[in-house]
Amino acid sequence: MKLLKDKIQHEGKVLSDVVLKVDSFLNHQIDPMLMQEIGEELANRYSDEIITKVLTIESSGIAPATFLGLVLGAPVVFARKRKSLTLTDNLYSAQVHSFTKNEVNEISVSKNFLSADDRVVIIDDFLANGEALKGLVDIAQQAGAHIVGAGIVIEKGFQQGGDKLRQEGLRIESLANIKSLANGKVEFFD
């Protein structure tokens, strides 16, 4: 996706060989025009599937998931990382290790919003080691939902998460797949 790759090249900041900061358009400030393009592109890539729910994780997955949900006309459900007073029981839950924060979170989705009748596409902002994606797959499986696949805004293809999950049979559509962040420069797979 050329628009996304251009944004990454011009506005992304390479902080190390494994960390890319994209807070000017995805992780802190959101570029709604880019999110609209992302939603349309993901809908196009999954046009061969019936999708009844879009599943993501708070917080950076919500914007691309919402724009996809808008295009598809499907509800968006997001897994919460923190317990709230109103989300205490009747939950699907999974443990997820965060690469960037180096902490483990329990993510949860209310059983009221995900069921065996659903055909789910999972959306996330980044795919590195695949921990968040595995947690969301686990939650969808607990619900008995059919997982259509996953849509990833930025994949760090030099890390193993995407390869492992693909080998397990998960369809993954990445909009920008990074080959390297070495020497402060972003290099994409073709």
XYZ file of N, CA, C and O in Angstrom, residues 35-180:
584
model
N -6.528 6.090 7.480
C -7.339 5.004 8.050
C -8.459 4.598 7.094
O -8.770 3.412 6.968
N -9.030 5.573 6.404
C -10.068 5.259 5.414
C -9.491 4.403 4.293
O -10.096 3.406 3.891
N -8.308 4.764 3.815
C -7.644 3.973 2.771
C -7.311 2.570 3.276
O -7.460 1.591 2.544
N -6.872 2.483 4.516
C -6.553 1.179 5.117
C -7.814 0.319 5.192
O -7.796 -0.862 4.838
N -8.914 0.901 5.648
C -10.174 0.164 5.727
C -10.622 -0.341 4.369
O -11.034 -1.501 4.226
N -10.511 0.493 3.354
C -10.910 0.097 2.000
C -9.990 -0.989 1.443
O -10.456 -1.942 0.811
N -8.688 -0.862 1.696
C -7.736 -1.860 1.193
C -7.955 -3.219 1.857
O -7.947 -4.254 1.187
N -8.158 -3.220 3.164
C -8.398 -4.490 3.858
C -9.718 -5.114 3.405
O -9.796 -6.327 3.215
N -10.741 -4.292 3.218
C -12.026 -4.812 2.721
C -11.841 -5.430 1.341
O -12.399 -6.492 1.042
N -11.044 -4.793 0.500
C -10.768 -5.319 -0.834
C -10.035 -6.671 -0.744
O -10.362 -7.608 -1.465
N -9.049 -6.756 0.150
C -8.279 -8.001 0.285
C -9.127 -9.157 0.819
O -8.831 -10.312 0.549
N -10.174 -8.834 1.564
C -11.057 -9.872 2.103
C -12.419 -9.889 1.418
O -13.386 -10.410 1.952
N -12.475 -9.373 0.200
C -13.753 -9.311 -0.524
C -14.293 -10.690 -0.884
O -15.472 -10.832 -1.193
N -13.451 -11.721 -0.807
C -13.879 -13.095 -1.102
C -14.495 -13.783 0.117
O -14.861 -14.956 0.043
N -14.623 -13.079 1.221
C -15.107 -13.661 2.480
C -16.339 -12.932 3.007
O -16.514 -11.747 2.778
N -17.160 -13.665 3.734
C -18.252 -13.054 4.501
C -17.689 -12.784 5.889
O -17.146 -13.687 6.533
N -17.801 -11.547 6.348
C -17.280 -11.149 7.654
C -18.415 -10.532 8.449
O -19.065 -9.594 7.985
N -18.639 -11.055 9.654
C -19.715 -10.519 10.498
C -19.193 -9.672 11.646
O -19.952 -8.888 12.222
N -17.908 -9.834 12.001
C -17.319 -9.038 13.086
C -15.867 -8.734 12.769
O -15.157 -9.542 12.178
N -15.439 -7.560 13.208
C -14.040 -7.159 13.144
C -13.552 -7.150 14.588
O -14.145 -6.498 15.444
N -12.487 -7.894 14.859
C -11.953 -8.018 16.218
C -10.575 -7.390 16.277
O -9.729 -7.643 15.413
N -10.336 -6.577 17.310
C -9.037 -5.938 17.485
C -8.722 -5.840 18.970
O -9.454 -6.374 19.811
N -7.646 -5.149 19.276
C -7.210 -4.957 20.657
C -7.008 -3.467 20.878
O -6.576 -2.757 19.970
N -7.348 -3.009 22.099
C -7.125 -1.592 22.355
C -5.629 -1.306 22.446
O -4.860 -2.190 22.805
N -5.183 -0.169 22.112
C -5.933 0.933 21.597
C -5.618 1.225 20.129
O -6.481 1.667 19.391
N -4.408 0.936 19.697
C -4.012 1.334 18.343
C -4.663 0.522 17.225
O -4.627 0.921 16.075
N -5.269 -0.596 17.534
C -5.984 -1.359 16.518
C -7.380 -0.834 16.238
O -7.987 -1.177 15.225
N -7.884 0.012 17.138
C -9.279 0.452 17.024
C -9.530 1.284 15.770
O -10.525 1.069 15.075
N -8.648 2.216 15.447
C -8.889 3.088 14.281
C -8.936 2.292 12.969
O -9.934 2.392 12.235
N -7.920 1.487 12.639
C -8.030 0.746 11.374
C -9.192 -0.242 11.385
O -9.863 -0.430 10.362
N -9.479 -0.851 12.532
C -10.597 -1.795 12.616
C -11.926 -1.088 12.385
O -12.815 -1.616 11.711
N -12.068 0.104 12.930
C -13.316 0.853 12.776
C -13.555 1.236 11.322
O -14.677 1.114 10.818
N -12.515 1.670 10.644
C -12.693 2.031 9.233
C -12.995 0.802 8.386
O -13.782 0.877 7.444
N -12.416 -0.346 8.712
C -12.771 -1.578 8.018
C -14.219 -1.942 8.310
O -14.974 -2.283 7.400
N -14.618 -1.853 9.573
C -16.000 -2.144 9.945
C -16.983 -1.248 9.211
O -18.059 -1.693 8.789
N -16.611 -0.002 9.032
C -17.464 0.942 8.306
C -17.653 0.498 6.860
O -18.775 0.476 6.347
N -16.571 0.115 6.204
C -16.646 -0.340 4.816
C -17.462 -1.628 4.710
O -18.281 -1.785 3.809
N -17.243 -2.550 5.656
C -17.931 -3.839 5.609
C -19.371 -3.776 6.121
O -20.157 -4.675 5.855
N -19.680 -2.749 6.909
C -20.977 -2.706 7.574
C -21.042 -3.730 8.694
O -22.108 -4.280 8.987
N -19.906 -3.995 9.338
C -19.818 -4.992 10.398
C -19.404 -4.326 11.717
O -18.602 -3.397 11.718
N -19.931 -4.819 12.841
C -19.525 -4.275 14.140
C -18.052 -4.547 14.424
O -17.497 -5.547 13.967
N -17.461 -3.664 15.202
C -16.073 -3.796 15.638
C -16.077 -4.088 17.133
O -16.711 -3.376 17.906
N -15.376 -5.146 17.524
C -15.247 -5.526 18.929
C -13.777 -5.398 19.281
O -12.926 -5.897 18.544
N -13.482 -4.719 20.400
C -12.077 -4.651 20.784
C -11.856 -5.272 22.150
O -12.662 -5.120 23.056
N -10.762 -6.033 22.224
C -10.366 -6.639 23.483
C -9.791 -5.554 24.378
O -8.975 -4.751 23.942
N -10.240 -5.569 25.613
C -9.738 -4.602 26.591
C -8.522 -5.175 27.296
O -8.476 -6.363 27.599
N -7.575 -4.275 27.591
C -6.367 -4.681 28.301
C -6.518 -4.508 29.811
O -5.781 -5.098 30.564
N -7.453 -3.686 30.210
C -7.633 -3.416 31.627
C -9.061 -3.771 32.031
O -9.997 -3.518 31.286
N -9.184 -4.297 33.197
C -10.515 -4.595 33.728
C -11.224 -3.277 34.043
O -10.606 -2.297 34.421
N -12.536 -3.281 33.871
C -13.321 -2.117 34.262
C -14.437 -2.587 35.188
O -14.704 -3.784 35.312
N -15.087 -1.657 35.818
C -16.185 -2.007 36.720
C -17.345 -2.668 35.989
O -18.104 -3.425 36.576
N -17.465 -2.373 34.695
C -18.587 -2.924 33.926
C -18.227 -4.166 33.126
O -19.080 -4.761 32.496
N -16.956 -4.555 33.142
C -16.506 -5.735 32.398
C -15.783 -6.661 33.383
O -14.572 -6.636 33.499
N -16.572 -7.464 34.108
C -15.984 -8.260 35.175
C -16.222 -9.759 35.034
O -15.455 -10.555 35.547
N -17.287 -10.155 34.362
C -17.545 -11.582 34.223
C -18.164 -11.852 32.859
O -18.395 -10.929 32.087
N -18.388 -13.129 32.573
C -18.928 -13.524 31.277
C -17.987 -13.087 30.150
O -18.398 -12.467 29.174
N -16.685 -13.433 30.339
C -15.642 -12.951 29.433
C -14.871 -14.091 28.779
O -14.706 -15.154 29.359
N -14.365 -13.806 27.582
C -13.301 -14.598 26.984
C -12.023 -13.831 27.308
O -11.970 -12.610 27.131
N -10.987 -14.526 27.764
C -9.751 -13.842 28.150
C -8.529 -14.606 27.653
O -8.576 -15.823 27.469
N -7.444 -13.878 27.465
C -6.173 -14.473 27.056
C -5.039 -13.601 27.585
O -5.213 -12.402 27.802
N -3.874 -14.219 27.787
C -2.680 -13.502 28.216
C -1.880 -13.085 26.983
O -1.674 -13.901 26.086
N -1.423 -11.828 26.974
C -0.666 -11.307 25.840
C 0.566 -10.561 26.348
O 0.452 -9.673 27.199
N 1.732 -10.929 25.804
C 2.964 -10.210 26.129
C 3.149 -9.086 25.119
O 3.124 -9.305 23.908
N 3.328 -7.863 25.611
C 3.562 -6.702 24.754
C 5.050 -6.537 24.495
O 5.839 -6.369 25.442
N 5.432 -6.563 23.213
C 6.835 -6.392 22.826
C 7.334 -4.992 23.191
O 8.395 -4.842 23.782
N 6.557 -3.958 22.847
C 7.029 -2.582 23.041
C 6.994 -2.160 24.508
O 7.814 -1.356 24.931
N 6.062 -2.696 25.299
C 5.982 -2.313 26.708
C 6.658 -3.323 27.623
O 6.815 -3.069 28.814
N 7.024 -4.493 27.078
C 7.648 -5.569 27.832
C 6.858 -5.895 29.098
O 7.398 -5.910 30.212
N 5.549 -6.129 28.912
C 4.693 -6.520 30.022
C 3.628 -7.486 29.518
O 3.357 -7.550 28.322
N 3.043 -8.223 30.444
C 1.979 -9.161 30.103
C 0.649 -8.543 30.529
O 0.523 -8.047 31.651
N -0.305 -8.572 29.619
C -1.654 -8.077 29.903
C -2.655 -9.199 29.708
O -2.482 -10.037 28.813
N -3.692 -9.186 30.513
C -4.824 -10.065 30.251
C -5.799 -9.263 29.409
O -6.210 -8.173 29.799
N -6.113 -9.777 28.227
C -7.091 -9.102 27.374
C -8.415 -9.839 27.490
O -8.444 -11.052 27.698
N -9.508 -9.084 27.357
C -10.832 -9.670 27.551
C -11.844 -9.097 26.578
O -11.784 -7.920 26.215
N -12.785 -9.960 26.187
C -13.927 -9.573 25.352
C -15.173 -10.163 26.002
O -15.178 -11.338 26.389
N -16.213 -9.375 26.090
C -17.480 -9.862 26.631
C -18.057 -10.951 25.731
O -18.056 -10.823 24.500
N -18.575 -11.996 26.347
C -19.203 -13.082 25.593
C -20.462 -12.603 24.868
O -20.942 -13.280 23.963
N -20.966 -11.441 25.236
C -22.152 -10.880 24.568
C -21.868 -10.437 23.136
O -22.799 -10.240 22.360
N -20.584 -10.234 22.793
C -20.256 -9.630 21.509
C -19.510 -10.524 20.530
O -19.135 -10.090 19.450
N -19.289 -11.769 20.890
C -18.575 -12.697 20.018
C -19.150 -14.087 20.236
O -19.265 -14.536 21.378
N -19.509 -14.757 19.126
C -20.141 -16.073 19.272
C -19.726 -17.005 18.138
O -19.058 -16.609 17.190
N -20.195 -18.243 18.235
C -19.909 -19.256 17.218
C -20.562 -18.915 15.882
O -20.182 -19.473 14.847
N -21.515 -18.006 15.867
C -22.161 -17.585 14.621
C -21.317 -16.584 13.839
O -21.651 -16.270 12.688
N -20.259 -16.062 14.458
C -19.483 -14.996 13.834
C -18.382 -15.509 12.920
O -17.768 -16.540 13.170
N -18.160 -14.743 11.853
C -17.026 -14.909 10.941
C -16.172 -13.654 11.138
O -16.584 -12.564 10.773
N -15.001 -13.867 11.717
C -14.198 -12.779 12.269
C -12.944 -12.514 11.446
O -12.245 -13.446 11.045
N -12.658 -11.232 11.230
C -11.335 -10.823 10.757
C -10.702 -10.050 11.909
O -11.357 -9.226 12.554
N -9.450 -10.369 12.189
C -8.715 -9.750 13.290
C -7.808 -8.662 12.714
O -7.112 -8.891 11.729
N -7.826 -7.491 13.348
C -7.043 -6.352 12.867
C -6.096 -5.896 13.964
O -6.482 -5.812 15.131
N -4.852 -5.583 13.586
C -3.926 -4.982 14.544
C -2.995 -4.015 13.825
O -2.813 -4.104 12.605
N -2.431 -3.097 14.596
C -1.555 -2.086 14.021
C -0.214 -2.671 13.624
O 0.272 -2.425 12.533
N 0.392 -3.471 14.510
C 1.702 -4.059 14.245
C 1.653 -5.571 14.423
O 0.913 -6.083 15.262
N 2.466 -6.265 13.658
C 2.731 -7.682 13.865
C 4.240 -7.840 13.937
O 4.942 -7.546 12.964
N 4.732 -8.242 15.120
C 6.166 -8.466 15.309
C 6.369 -9.926 15.714
O 6.574 -10.785 14.872
N 6.239 -10.190 16.992
C 6.371 -11.566 17.484
C 5.049 -12.327 17.436
O 5.032 -13.527 17.646
N 3.958 -11.619 17.218
C 2.659 -12.267 17.041
C 1.881 -12.513 18.309
O 0.846 -13.183 18.275
N 2.325 -11.988 19.427
C 1.670 -12.263 20.707
C 0.243 -11.706 20.767
O -0.670 -12.410 21.212
N 0.042 -10.464 20.354
C -1.306 -9.884 20.384
C -2.233 -10.655 19.453
O -3.377 -10.978 19.812
N -1.739 -10.976 18.280
C -2.541 -11.721 17.314
C -2.904 -13.101 17.859
O -4.049 -13.541 17.748
N -1.946 -13.783 18.502
C -2.235 -15.087 19.108
C -3.304 -14.967 20.185
O -4.180 -15.826 20.300
N -3.231 -13.914 20.991
C -4.238 -13.703 22.033
C -5.621 -13.490 21.449
O -6.609 -14.037 21.947
N -5.711 -12.721 20.365
C -7.004 -12.484 19.711
C -7.530 -13.747 19.038
O -8.731 -14.020 19.067
N -6.636 -14.532 18.449
C -7.034 -15.824 17.872
C -7.595 -16.714 18.976
O -8.639 -17.355 18.808
N -6.922 -16.747 20.123
C -7.368 -17.544 21.258
C -8.783 -17.140 21.677
O -9.658 -17.989 21.886
N -9.027 -15.853 21.784
C -10.353 -15.362 22.188
C -11.410 -15.760 21.160
O -12.493 -16.237 21.511
N -11.113 -15.586 19.878
C -12.077 -15.968 18.832
C -12.354 -17.465 18.883
O -13.503 -17.903 18.714
N -11.314 -18.258 19.142
C -11.493 -19.710 19.241
C -12.330 -20.086 20.465
O -13.155 -20.989 20.392
N -12.122 -19.394 21.577
C -12.944 -19.646 22.767
C -14.420 -19.422 22.460
O -15.279 -20.147 22.962
N -14.701 -18.422 21.624
C -16.085 -18.114 21.249
C -16.633 -19.105 20.226
O -17.835 -19.130 19.968
N -15.749 -19.890 19.616
C -16.176 -20.809 18.562
C -16.375 -20.116 17.233
O -16.933 -20.692 16.299
N -15.912 -18.864 17.131
C -16.068 -18.089 15.898
C -15.160 -18.637 14.800
O -14.101 -19.210 15.081
N -15.564 -18.449 13.555
C -14.729 -18.814 12.406
C -13.789 -17.635 12.132
O -14.241 -16.517 11.917
N -12.482 -17.897 12.152
C -11.497 -16.837 11.889
C -11.200 -16.827 10.400
O -10.616 -17.759 9.859
N -11.609 -15.744 9.754
C -11.399 -15.566 8.320
C -9.928 -15.272 8.039
O -9.359 -15.740 7.068
N -9.311 -14.475 8.905
C -7.922 -14.090 8.730
C -7.598 -12.885 9.577
O -8.376 -12.497 10.452
N -6.449 -12.296 9.292
C -5.989 -11.124 10.024
C -5.528 -10.058 9.042
O -4.976 -10.369 7.989
N -5.754 -8.817 9.418
C -5.271 -7.668 8.661
C -4.316 -6.882 9.539
O -4.667 -6.506 10.657
N -3.124 -6.670 9.048
C -2.085 -5.994 9.817
C -1.680 -4.725 9.074
O -1.418 -4.764 7.868
N -1.622 -3.614 9.792
C -1.201 -2.365 9.158
C 0.289 -2.446 8.826
O 0.674 -2.262 7.680
N 1.124 -2.748 9.829
C 2.575 -2.821 9.611
C 3.097 -4.128 10.196
O 2.949 -4.377 11.389
N 3.708 -4.934 9.355
C 4.338 -6.164 9.824
C 5.846 -5.966 9.847
O 6.427 -5.432 8.900
N 6.468 -6.388 10.924
C 7.926 -6.428 10.989
C 8.315 -7.825 10.521
O 8.465 -8.755 11.314
N 8.465 -7.969 9.218
C 8.726 -9.265 8.609
C 10.042 -9.885 9.024
O 10.241 -11.083 8.833
N 10.929 -9.094 9.593
C 12.219 -9.612 10.059
C 12.087 -10.300 11.420
O 13.027 -10.911 11.895
N 10.923 -10.179 12.048
C 10.639 -10.923 13.273
C 9.761 -12.113 12.903
O 9.165 -12.147 11.837
N 9.643 -13.091 13.778
C 9.101 -14.392 13.385
C 7.590 -14.563 13.549
O 7.057 -15.592 13.130
N 6.893 -13.612 14.150
C 5.474 -13.799 14.439
C 4.612 -14.131 13.238
O 3.825 -15.080 13.260
N 4.755 -13.369 12.166
C 3.944 -13.598 10.969
C 4.202 -14.951 10.343
O 3.263 -15.669 9.976
N 5.465 -15.324 10.235
C 5.809 -16.618 9.638
C 5.222 -17.771 10.440
O 4.659 -18.709 9.884
N 5.355 -17.713 11.768
C 4.840 -18.784 12.625
C 3.328 -18.923 12.487
O 2.805 -20.032 12.370
N 2.623 -17.806 12.509
C 1.159 -17.853 12.431
C 0.684 -18.301 11.048
O -0.312 -19.019 10.938
N 1.398 -17.909 10.015
C 1.052 -18.390 8.669
C 1.254 -19.900 8.577
O 0.448 -20.597 7.967
N 2.332 -20.400 9.173
C 2.595 -21.842 9.169
C 1.495 -22.606 9.904
O 1.224 -23.757 9.590
N 0.856 -21.950 10.871
C -0.257 -22.566 11.604
C -1.569 -22.470 10.821
O -2.603 -22.924 11.292
N -1.528 -21.837 9.648
C -2.696 -21.783 8.786
C -3.490 -20.498 8.826
O -4.549 -20.402 8.191
N -3.018 -19.482 9.537
C -3.743 -18.214 9.605
C -3.444 -17.364 8.365
O -2.275 -17.137 8.035
N -4.483 -16.934 7.696
C -4.322 -16.002 6.576
C -4.011 -14.625 7.150
O -4.763 -14.113 7.982
N -2.913 -14.034 6.719
C -2.505 -12.707 7.187
C -2.291 -11.805 5.990
O -1.522 -12.132 5.089
N -2.977 -10.684 5.997
C -2.812 -9.654 4.972
C -2.141 -8.453 5.615
O -2.746 -7.760 6.433
N -0.878 -8.215 5.284
C -0.134 -7.070 5.817
C -0.055 -5.978 4.763
O 0.290 -6.253 3.612
N -0.341 -4.754 5.173
C -0.354 -3.635 4.219
C 1.036 -3.072 3.962
O 1.286 -2.514 2.907
N 1.921 -3.181 4.938
C 3.321 -2.787 4.766
C 4.151 -3.803 5.538
O 3.960 -3.970 6.739
N 5.049 -4.481 4.845
C 5.864 -5.514 5.477
C 7.320 -5.050 5.465
O 7.927 -4.912 4.397
N 7.850 -4.817 6.644
C 9.198 -4.263 6.773
C 10.240 -5.381 6.796
O 10.155 -6.311 7.582
N 11.210 -5.234 5.916
C 12.317 -6.199 5.809
C 13.412 -5.884 6.826
O 14.021 -6.779 7.394
N 13.654 -4.582 7.051
C 14.756 -4.194 7.940
C 14.557 -2.762 8.437
O 14.002 -1.914 7.738
